[in-house]
Amino acid sequence: MSDAPKAPEVRQPVITPVRVIIAICLAAPFVAMLWVSSYAKIDPTFIGIPFFYWYQMLWVLISTALTMTAYKLWQRDQRGRKNSREGAGA
């Protein structure tokens, strides 16, 4: 048994700027699609497709990019937290 004092465990904050960005990336598609009055119109058309349809299809691509970004940020955040815990425990 060692009599050496242990360093106090430093708790990391739950809400960080990276996690706020992740939440925004994941919430943006929901807000855009639930705000129907912003895209419930025909004009402008794109190659003959009414705005109502091509706007929603565009959000499929945007949602994919935002979800991928959120996932990569989450992975980076988790790696950083794991490394800081291991560094503090050593």
XYZ file of C-alpha atoms in Angstrom:
90
model
C 0.000 0.000 0.000
C 1.330 3.363 -0.946
C 1.008 6.433 1.247
C 1.504 8.793 -1.706
C -1.415 11.211 -2.111
C -3.548 10.672 -5.179
C -4.137 13.524 -7.563
C -7.745 14.684 -7.476
C -9.775 13.455 -10.415
C -10.597 16.286 -12.777
C -14.057 15.968 -14.263
C -14.500 17.211 -17.779
C -17.520 19.352 -18.573
C -20.430 17.565 -20.208
C -21.367 20.470 -22.474
C -18.443 21.601 -24.587
C -18.273 23.744 -27.735
C -17.648 20.626 -29.835
C -20.749 18.962 -28.442
C -22.810 22.079 -29.140
C -21.635 21.966 -32.778
C -22.567 18.274 -32.923
C -26.053 19.062 -31.619
C -26.506 21.844 -34.169
C -25.397 19.531 -36.994
C -27.957 16.940 -35.932
C -30.802 19.398 -35.247
C -30.504 21.516 -38.408
C -32.168 18.995 -40.789
C -35.124 18.567 -38.416
C -35.664 22.289 -38.130
C -35.360 22.767 -41.890
C -37.863 20.016 -42.692
C -40.352 20.906 -39.944
C -40.492 24.542 -41.079
C -42.734 23.652 -44.019
C -43.879 27.179 -44.818
C -40.306 28.038 -45.840
C -40.367 25.595 -48.761
C -44.067 25.031 -49.533
C -43.939 26.696 -52.930
C -43.418 25.804 -56.574
C -40.956 28.479 -57.705
C -38.040 28.476 -58.328
C -37.970 25.295 -60.348
C -34.757 23.393 -61.008
C -34.613 21.478 -64.301
C -38.394 21.388 -64.264
C -38.668 20.112 -60.676
C -40.726 22.309 -58.306
C -38.905 23.882 -55.376
C -40.899 21.816 -52.859
C -39.321 18.587 -54.134
C -35.769 19.581 -54.975
C -35.362 21.451 -51.669
C -36.190 18.284 -49.735
C -33.860 16.185 -51.877
C -31.094 18.717 -51.326
C -31.588 18.299 -47.587
C -30.982 14.559 -47.954
C -27.458 15.371 -49.138
C -26.971 18.139 -46.573
C -28.193 15.845 -43.777
C -25.732 13.172 -44.830
C -22.840 15.644 -44.708
C -23.942 17.064 -41.355
C -24.394 13.615 -39.807
C -20.970 12.533 -41.031
C -19.446 15.714 -39.604
C -21.178 15.168 -36.261
C -19.955 11.561 -36.132
C -16.343 12.531 -36.859
C -16.480 15.290 -34.237
C -17.944 12.833 -31.712
C -15.162 10.329 -32.392
C -12.539 13.043 -31.938
C -14.196 14.201 -28.712
C -14.312 10.680 -27.305
C -10.655 10.031 -28.200
C -9.666 13.276 -26.481
C -11.618 12.386 -23.352
C -10.143 8.892 -23.260
C -6.603 10.229 -23.687
C -7.057 12.850 -20.969
C -8.430 10.190 -18.565
C -5.505 7.889 -19.286
C -3.058 10.761 -18.921
C -4.564 11.798 -15.582
C -4.552 8.233 -14.304
C -0.868 7.648 -15.094
